[in-house]
Structure formats: structure tokens, C-alpha cells
PDB file of C-alpha atoms and ligand atoms in Angstrom:
ATOM      1  CA  UNK B  13      -5.280  -9.664  20.303  1.00 71.00           C
ATOM      2  CA  UNK B  14      -3.566  -6.401  19.637  1.00 95.00           C
ATOM      3  CA  UNK B  15      -1.758  -5.850  16.374  1.00 98.00           C
ATOM      4  CA  UNK B  16       1.994  -5.447  16.322  1.00 98.00           C
ATOM      5  CA  UNK B  17       4.244  -3.703  13.832  1.00 98.00           C
ATOM      6  CA  UNK B  18       5.699  -6.309  11.468  1.00 98.00           C
ATOM      7  CA  UNK B  19       9.428  -5.904  10.969  1.00 98.00           C
ATOM      8  CA  UNK B  20      10.451  -4.461   7.627  1.00 98.00           C
ATOM      9  CA  UNK B  21      11.247  -7.542   5.493  1.00 98.00           C
ATOM     10  CA  UNK B  22      14.619  -6.078   4.348  1.00 98.00           C
ATOM     11  CA  UNK B  23      17.096  -3.480   5.622  1.00 98.00           C
ATOM     12  CA  UNK B  24      16.051   0.175   5.654  1.00 98.00           C
ATOM     13  CA  UNK B  25      18.577   1.015   2.961  1.00 98.00           C
ATOM     14  CA  UNK B  26      17.626  -1.914   0.711  1.00 98.00           C
ATOM     15  CA  UNK B  27      15.514   0.152  -1.678  1.00 98.00           C
ATOM     16  CA  UNK B  28      18.142   2.822  -2.302  1.00 98.00           C
ATOM     17  CA  UNK B  29      18.455   4.764  -4.532  1.00 98.00           C
ATOM     18  CA  UNK B  30      14.730   4.636  -5.315  1.00 98.00           C
ATOM     19  CA  UNK B  31      13.546   5.137  -1.750  1.00 98.00           C
ATOM     20  CA  UNK B  32      16.019   6.647   0.692  1.00 98.00           C
ATOM     21  CA  UNK B  33      16.914   5.127   4.044  1.00 98.00           C
ATOM     22  CA  UNK B  34      15.553   7.984   6.151  1.00 98.00           C
ATOM     23  CA  UNK B  35      12.150   7.805   4.466  1.00 98.00           C
ATOM     24  CA  UNK B  36      11.988   4.075   5.117  1.00 98.00           C
ATOM     25  CA  UNK B  37      12.945   4.510   8.778  1.00 98.00           C
ATOM     26  CA  UNK B  38      10.367   7.205   9.478  1.00 98.00           C
ATOM     27  CA  UNK B  39       7.696   5.600   7.308  1.00 98.00           C
ATOM     28  CA  UNK B  40       7.973   2.165   8.889  1.00 98.00           C
ATOM     29  CA  UNK B  41       9.003   2.932  12.466  1.00 98.00           C
ATOM     30  CA  UNK B  42       6.887   6.055  13.029  1.00 98.00           C
ATOM     31  CA  UNK B  43       3.986   6.168  10.587  1.00 98.00           C
ATOM     32  CA  UNK B  44       3.190   2.462  10.452  1.00 98.00           C
ATOM     33  CA  UNK B  45       3.689   2.119  14.217  1.00 98.00           C
ATOM     34  CA  UNK B  46       1.191   4.935  14.784  1.00 98.00           C
ATOM     35  CA  UNK B  47      -1.412   3.168  12.628  1.00 98.00           C
ATOM     36  CA  UNK B  48      -0.894  -0.012  14.643  1.00 98.00           C
ATOM     37  CA  UNK B  49      -1.194   1.799  17.980  1.00 98.00           C
ATOM     38  CA  UNK B  50      -4.267   3.780  16.953  1.00 98.00           C
ATOM     39  CA  UNK B  51      -5.971   0.745  15.407  1.00 98.00           C
ATOM     40  CA  UNK B  52      -5.478  -1.108  18.689  1.00 98.00           C
ATOM     41  CA  UNK B  53      -6.852   1.836  20.671  1.00 98.00           C
ATOM     42  CA  UNK B  54      -9.891   2.117  18.403  1.00 98.00           C
ATOM     43  CA  UNK B  55     -10.665  -1.599  18.473  1.00 98.00           C
ATOM     44  CA  UNK B  56     -10.211  -2.054  22.202  1.00 97.00           C
ATOM     45  CA  UNK B  57     -13.432  -3.237  23.827  1.00 96.00           C
ATOM     46  CA  UNK B  58     -15.280  -3.716  20.529  1.00 97.00           C
ATOM     47  CA  UNK B  59     -16.618  -6.995  19.134  1.00 96.00           C
ATOM     48  CA  UNK B  60     -13.833  -6.948  16.515  1.00 97.00           C
ATOM     49  CA  UNK B  61     -10.968  -6.482  18.986  1.00 96.00           C
ATOM     50  CA  UNK B  62      -9.663  -9.992  18.294  1.00 94.00           C
ATOM     51  CA  UNK B  63     -10.362 -10.082  14.570  1.00 97.00           C
ATOM     52  CA  UNK B  64      -7.658 -10.200  11.910  1.00 98.00           C
ATOM     53  CA  UNK B  65      -7.192  -6.849  10.198  1.00 98.00           C
ATOM     54  CA  UNK B  66      -8.584  -8.132   6.874  1.00 97.00           C
ATOM     55  CA  UNK B  67     -11.787  -9.081   8.667  1.00 98.00           C
ATOM     56  CA  UNK B  68     -12.037  -5.735  10.475  1.00 98.00           C
ATOM     57  CA  UNK B  69     -11.790  -3.903   7.163  1.00 98.00           C
ATOM     58  CA  UNK B  70     -14.689  -5.849   5.685  1.00 98.00           C
ATOM     59  CA  UNK B  71     -16.866  -5.468   8.815  1.00 98.00           C
ATOM     60  CA  UNK B  72     -16.419  -1.751   9.557  1.00 97.00           C
ATOM     61  CA  UNK B  73     -20.193  -1.251   9.544  1.00 97.00           C
ATOM     62  CA  UNK B  74     -20.449  -3.367  12.694  1.00 97.00           C
ATOM     63  CA  UNK B  75     -18.304  -0.995  14.727  1.00 97.00           C
ATOM     64  CA  UNK B  76     -19.765   1.673  17.018  1.00 97.00           C
ATOM     65  CA  UNK B  77     -20.144   5.070  15.334  1.00 96.00           C
ATOM     66  CA  UNK B  78     -17.664   6.638  17.732  1.00 96.00           C
ATOM     67  CA  UNK B  79     -14.718   4.500  16.643  1.00 97.00           C
ATOM     68  CA  UNK B  80     -15.557   3.460  13.082  1.00 98.00           C
ATOM     69  CA  UNK B  81     -13.618   6.243  11.365  1.00 98.00           C
ATOM     70  CA  UNK B  82     -10.622   5.806  13.644  1.00 98.00           C
ATOM     71  CA  UNK B  83     -10.514   2.073  12.955  1.00 98.00           C
ATOM     72  CA  UNK B  84     -11.058   2.522   9.213  1.00 98.00           C
ATOM     73  CA  UNK B  85      -8.145   4.942   8.988  1.00 98.00           C
ATOM     74  CA  UNK B  86      -5.735   3.125  11.260  1.00 98.00           C
ATOM     75  CA  UNK B  87      -6.522  -0.537  10.636  1.00 98.00           C
ATOM     76  CA  UNK B  88      -6.496   0.481   6.972  1.00 98.00           C
ATOM     77  CA  UNK B  89      -3.117   2.107   7.474  1.00 98.00           C
ATOM     78  CA  UNK B  90      -1.772  -1.025   9.159  1.00 98.00           C
ATOM     79  CA  UNK B  91      -3.103  -3.313   6.434  1.00 98.00           C
ATOM     80  CA  UNK B  92      -2.046  -1.086   3.513  1.00 98.00           C
ATOM     81  CA  UNK B  93       1.490  -0.588   4.810  1.00 98.00           C
ATOM     82  CA  UNK B  94       2.029  -4.274   5.553  1.00 98.00           C
ATOM     83  CA  UNK B  95       1.027  -4.981   1.969  1.00 98.00           C
ATOM     84  CA  UNK B  96       3.222  -2.112   0.707  1.00 98.00           C
ATOM     85  CA  UNK B  97       6.423  -3.351   2.392  1.00 98.00           C
ATOM     86  CA  UNK B  98       5.825  -6.823   0.987  1.00 98.00           C
ATOM     87  CA  UNK B  99       5.148  -5.467  -2.501  1.00 98.00           C
ATOM     88  CA  UNK B 100       8.695  -4.121  -2.601  1.00 98.00           C
ATOM     89  CA  UNK B 101      12.008  -5.956  -2.431  1.00 98.00           C
ATOM     90  CA  UNK B 102      15.659  -5.230  -3.039  1.00 98.00           C
ATOM     91  CA  UNK B 103      16.531  -6.156  -6.610  1.00 96.00           C
ATOM     92  CA  UNK B 104      12.921  -5.599  -7.633  1.00 97.00           C
ATOM     93  CA  UNK B 105      11.652  -4.101 -10.841  1.00 98.00           C
ATOM     94  CA  UNK B 106      11.577  -5.487 -14.328  1.00 98.00           C
ATOM     95  CA  UNK B 107       8.355  -6.934 -15.636  1.00 98.00           C
ATOM     96  CA  UNK B 108       5.925  -9.634 -14.573  1.00 98.00           C
ATOM     97  CA  UNK B 109       5.800 -12.866 -16.530  1.00 96.00           C
ATOM     98  CA  UNK B 110       3.467 -15.806 -16.976  1.00 97.00           C
ATOM     99  CA  UNK B 111      -0.233 -15.572 -16.225  1.00 97.00           C
ATOM    100  CA  UNK B 112       0.092 -12.185 -14.531  1.00 98.00           C
ATOM    101  CA  UNK B 113       1.826 -10.651 -17.558  1.00 98.00           C
ATOM    102  CA  UNK B 114      -0.900 -12.037 -19.823  1.00 98.00           C
ATOM    103  CA  UNK B 115      -3.656 -10.723 -17.584  1.00 98.00           C
ATOM    104  CA  UNK B 116      -2.084  -7.256 -17.469  1.00 98.00           C
ATOM    105  CA  UNK B 117      -1.667  -7.164 -21.245  1.00 98.00           C
ATOM    106  CA  UNK B 118      -5.226  -8.339 -21.715  1.00 98.00           C
ATOM    107  CA  UNK B 119      -6.694  -5.791 -19.281  1.00 98.00           C
ATOM    108  CA  UNK B 120      -4.600  -2.736 -20.123  1.00 98.00           C
ATOM    109  CA  UNK B 121      -3.158  -3.292 -23.613  1.00 98.00           C
ATOM    110  CA  UNK B 122       0.489  -3.482 -22.576  1.00 98.00           C
ATOM    111  CA  UNK B 123       2.735  -3.334 -19.534  1.00 98.00           C
ATOM    112  CA  UNK B 124       3.630   0.267 -20.413  1.00 98.00           C
ATOM    113  CA  UNK B 125      -0.048   1.199 -20.644  1.00 98.00           C
ATOM    114  CA  UNK B 126      -0.625  -0.438 -17.281  1.00 98.00           C
ATOM    115  CA  UNK B 127       2.207   1.547 -15.677  1.00 98.00           C
ATOM    116  CA  UNK B 128       0.772   4.713 -17.181  1.00 98.00           C
ATOM    117  CA  UNK B 129      -2.602   3.978 -15.619  1.00 98.00           C
ATOM    118  CA  UNK B 130      -1.083   3.433 -12.180  1.00 98.00           C
ATOM    119  CA  UNK B 131       0.928   6.638 -12.507  1.00 98.00           C
ATOM    120  CA  UNK B 132      -2.163   8.577 -13.563  1.00 98.00           C
ATOM    121  CA  UNK B 133      -4.109   7.119 -10.625  1.00 98.00           C
ATOM    122  CA  UNK B 134      -1.307   8.096  -8.234  1.00 98.00           C
ATOM    123  CA  UNK B 135      -0.963  11.609  -9.595  1.00 98.00           C
ATOM    124  CA  UNK B 136      -4.713  12.039  -9.818  1.00 97.00           C
ATOM    125  CA  UNK B 137      -5.317  11.098  -6.191  1.00 97.00           C
ATOM    126  CA  UNK B 138      -5.751  14.569  -4.699  1.00 95.00           C
ATOM    127  CA  UNK B 139      -4.075  14.791  -1.311  1.00 96.00           C
ATOM    128  CA  UNK B 140      -3.186  11.559   0.445  1.00 98.00           C
ATOM    129  CA  UNK B 141      -3.965   8.057  -0.680  1.00 98.00           C
ATOM    130  CA  UNK B 142      -2.937   5.060  -2.724  1.00 98.00           C
ATOM    131  CA  UNK B 143      -2.895   3.773  -6.285  1.00 98.00           C
ATOM    132  CA  UNK B 144      -3.651   0.075  -6.713  1.00 98.00           C
ATOM    133  CA  UNK B 145      -3.774  -2.854  -9.051  1.00 98.00           C
ATOM    134  CA  UNK B 146      -6.720  -4.876  -7.823  1.00 98.00           C
ATOM    135  CA  UNK B 147      -8.697  -7.928  -8.800  1.00 98.00           C
ATOM    136  CA  UNK B 148     -12.320  -6.869  -8.542  1.00 96.00           C
ATOM    137  CA  UNK B 149     -13.821 -10.327  -8.780  1.00 93.00           C
ATOM    138  CA  UNK B 150     -14.080 -10.340 -12.550  1.00 94.00           C
ATOM    139  CA  UNK B 151     -10.682  -9.061 -13.645  1.00 96.00           C
ATOM    140  CA  UNK B 152      -7.831  -6.636 -13.102  1.00 98.00           C
ATOM    141  CA  UNK B 153      -8.388  -2.929 -12.550  1.00 98.00           C
ATOM    142  CA  UNK B 154      -6.372   0.117 -11.536  1.00 98.00           C
ATOM    143  CA  UNK B 155      -8.007   2.225  -8.850  1.00 98.00           C
ATOM    144  CA  UNK B 156      -7.036   4.828  -6.291  1.00 98.00           C
ATOM    145  CA  UNK B 157      -8.260   5.251  -2.742  1.00 98.00           C
ATOM    146  CA  UNK B 158      -8.138   8.312  -0.484  1.00 98.00           C
ATOM    147  CA  UNK B 159      -6.463   8.353   2.935  1.00 98.00           C
ATOM    148  CA  UNK B 160      -6.022   4.784   4.213  1.00 98.00           C
ATOM    149  CA  UNK B 161      -9.124   3.349   2.583  1.00 98.00           C
ATOM    150  CA  UNK B 162      -8.339  -0.262   1.692  1.00 98.00           C
ATOM    151  CA  UNK B 163      -9.577  -1.994  -1.478  1.00 98.00           C
ATOM    152  CA  UNK B 164     -10.750  -5.015   0.525  1.00 97.00           C
ATOM    153  CA  UNK B 165     -13.355  -2.802   2.218  1.00 97.00           C
ATOM    154  CA  UNK B 166     -14.789  -2.424  -1.292  1.00 96.00           C
ATOM    155  CA  UNK B 167     -14.615  -6.167  -2.077  1.00 96.00           C
ATOM    156  CA  UNK B 168     -11.479  -5.768  -4.210  1.00 98.00           C
ATOM    157  CA  UNK B 169      -8.325  -7.804  -3.709  1.00 98.00           C
ATOM    158  CA  UNK B 170      -5.185  -5.633  -3.820  1.00 98.00           C
ATOM    159  CA  UNK B 171      -2.346  -7.117  -5.853  1.00 98.00           C
ATOM    160  CA  UNK B 172      -0.046  -4.085  -5.829  1.00 98.00           C
ATOM    161  CA  UNK B 173      -0.309  -0.739  -4.069  1.00 98.00           C
ATOM    162  CA  UNK B 174       1.801   2.378  -4.080  1.00 98.00           C
ATOM    163  CA  UNK B 175       1.589   4.860  -1.229  1.00 98.00           C
ATOM    164  CA  UNK B 176       1.223   8.421  -2.509  1.00 98.00           C
ATOM    165  CA  UNK B 177       1.029  10.144   0.863  1.00 98.00           C
ATOM    166  CA  UNK B 178       3.705  12.840   0.996  1.00 98.00           C
ATOM    167  CA  UNK B 179       5.362  10.977   3.882  1.00 98.00           C
ATOM    168  CA  UNK B 180       6.192   8.214   1.389  1.00 98.00           C
ATOM    169  CA  UNK B 181       8.367  10.404  -0.825  1.00 98.00           C
ATOM    170  CA  UNK B 182       8.731  14.010   0.346  1.00 98.00           C
ATOM    171  CA  UNK B 183      12.182  13.762   1.967  1.00 98.00           C
ATOM    172  CA  UNK B 184      13.703  12.560  -1.287  1.00 98.00           C
ATOM    173  CA  UNK B 185      11.398  13.816  -4.019  1.00 98.00           C
ATOM    174  CA  UNK B 186       9.736  16.853  -2.368  1.00 98.00           C
ATOM    175  CA  UNK B 187       6.751  17.817  -4.533  1.00 97.00           C
ATOM    176  CA  UNK B 188       7.754  15.554  -7.430  1.00 98.00           C
ATOM    177  CA  UNK B 189       5.214  12.771  -6.939  1.00 98.00           C
ATOM    178  CA  UNK B 190       5.472  11.743 -10.636  1.00 98.00           C
ATOM    179  CA  UNK B 191       9.239  11.169 -10.272  1.00 98.00           C
ATOM    180  CA  UNK B 192       8.671   9.033  -7.181  1.00 98.00           C
ATOM    181  CA  UNK B 193       6.054   7.005  -9.043  1.00 98.00           C
ATOM    182  CA  UNK B 194       8.456   6.439 -11.955  1.00 98.00           C
ATOM    183  CA  UNK B 195      11.261   5.343  -9.633  1.00 98.00           C
ATOM    184  CA  UNK B 196       8.995   3.147  -7.534  1.00 98.00           C
ATOM    185  CA  UNK B 197       8.661   0.516 -10.281  1.00 98.00           C
ATOM    186  CA  UNK B 198      12.292  -0.395  -9.615  1.00 98.00           C
ATOM    187  CA  UNK B 199      11.297  -1.691  -6.174  1.00 98.00           C
ATOM    188  CA  UNK B 200       8.381  -3.923  -7.161  1.00 98.00           C
ATOM    189  CA  UNK B 201       8.579  -7.616  -6.357  1.00 98.00           C
ATOM    190  CA  UNK B 202       6.675  -9.124  -9.269  1.00 98.00           C
ATOM    191  CA  UNK B 203       7.021 -12.532  -7.657  1.00 98.00           C
ATOM    192  CA  UNK B 204       4.952 -11.266  -4.725  1.00 98.00           C
ATOM    193  CA  UNK B 205       2.360  -9.644  -6.978  1.00 98.00           C
ATOM    194  CA  UNK B 206       2.106 -12.862  -9.017  1.00 98.00           C
ATOM    195  CA  UNK B 207       1.631 -14.859  -5.812  1.00 98.00           C
ATOM    196  CA  UNK B 208      -1.323 -12.637  -4.841  1.00 98.00           C
ATOM    197  CA  UNK B 209      -2.728 -12.868  -8.363  1.00 98.00           C
ATOM    198  CA  UNK B 210      -2.615 -16.651  -8.410  1.00 96.00           C
ATOM    199  CA  UNK B 211      -4.460 -16.730  -5.069  1.00 95.00           C
ATOM    200  CA  UNK B 212      -7.430 -14.851  -6.558  1.00 90.00           C
TER     201      UNK B 212
HETATM  202 MN1  LIG V 308       2.467   5.603   4.241  1.00 82.16          MN
END
């Protein structure tokens, strides 16, 4: 069953002033749609054509050589962006609480230290990619991935991910990726991140 583009879970202007409306329109309607279309094209006729995207991304090795990279990039793009939209919400920001807050403090020292690690991962990702908070099976970690590589392909559960491709910020922030990363915290739905954490 072919994938379809999930609707953005809030209006395009809902994350203003941190992410501008035009960026959200192009990012969701054009970029994410292209990942969906290209993932479908790559998977067509393969044994994983009917598999959920999470399953595809953990079974990439089973795909024919000729389509594996295309599926990795585009199914990864579909999965990562779906997670990204859901990680953000209007009225987001602030700090996590409860078990998630404790786990972050325990793993990184403090919430501020944690944010610094994510920012460093985002800035340090040369070219296009993502910075993540993941659960790696034993605890929390901050990692980055290039391109549309998804943490689940590496047996890590993503709890939070920030897109550092230029298409995610260039219209509003131009080359100032660090400023985008600072502003992005104001969009984070900690309730959603906590929900993913408690499912681990
Ligand atoms: Mn993107």
C-alpha cells in the first residue's frame, strides 16, 4: 500500500514566529511530498512494498541493490518528517517534566546541557541531516544523522528530531543554522516527546 502525505497537524502559520509560514508550506507540501512519492516509486514491486515505513527502515538490507539507496533516502525522509511535524506544536516550548525531565538530567547533567548537546549536534552535522534525542536501548543519547538516515535503522528509538537541512530554515534564517536551532526549542511539544519516551 502506497504511502500518503500526512496532513500537517496544525496550520502552516502555527509555528510563527519561530518557523515562518512559507517554509512550512514548501517543507511539508513539496519536500515531504517528494519523499513520499519517491519512496513509493522505489518500493514498488519489491517484497517490502506493503510494509509500514518503520519496518522498511529496519529491513533495508533485504531490498534489491538498485533501489536500496533510493528507499533509504526517501522512506527515511517520509518517516523523519512525519516525526518532525509531530514533535512540534503551537504553544510548544518550555521544559519537559516528570520521568523525561529526570532522565534528561541524569543523562546530560541539566536541561541546558542537553539543549547545548543537541545544538552542537545540529551545527556539527556537515551538510544536510538531523540532530536527535534517541533512546538507544540502554538510555538517552544525542546523535546526528546525515541526509535522511533514520535512527531506527540503527536500532535507536527517536524521541525528538530537528531537521537541519537548509530547506528547513533558509528562507527565514539564511545561513544562521545556530539561530534556527535556538528558536526551534520554542516549537517543541514536550508532551509528545514524553509520550515516545514512556513507550520505550
Ligand atoms: Mn526537511
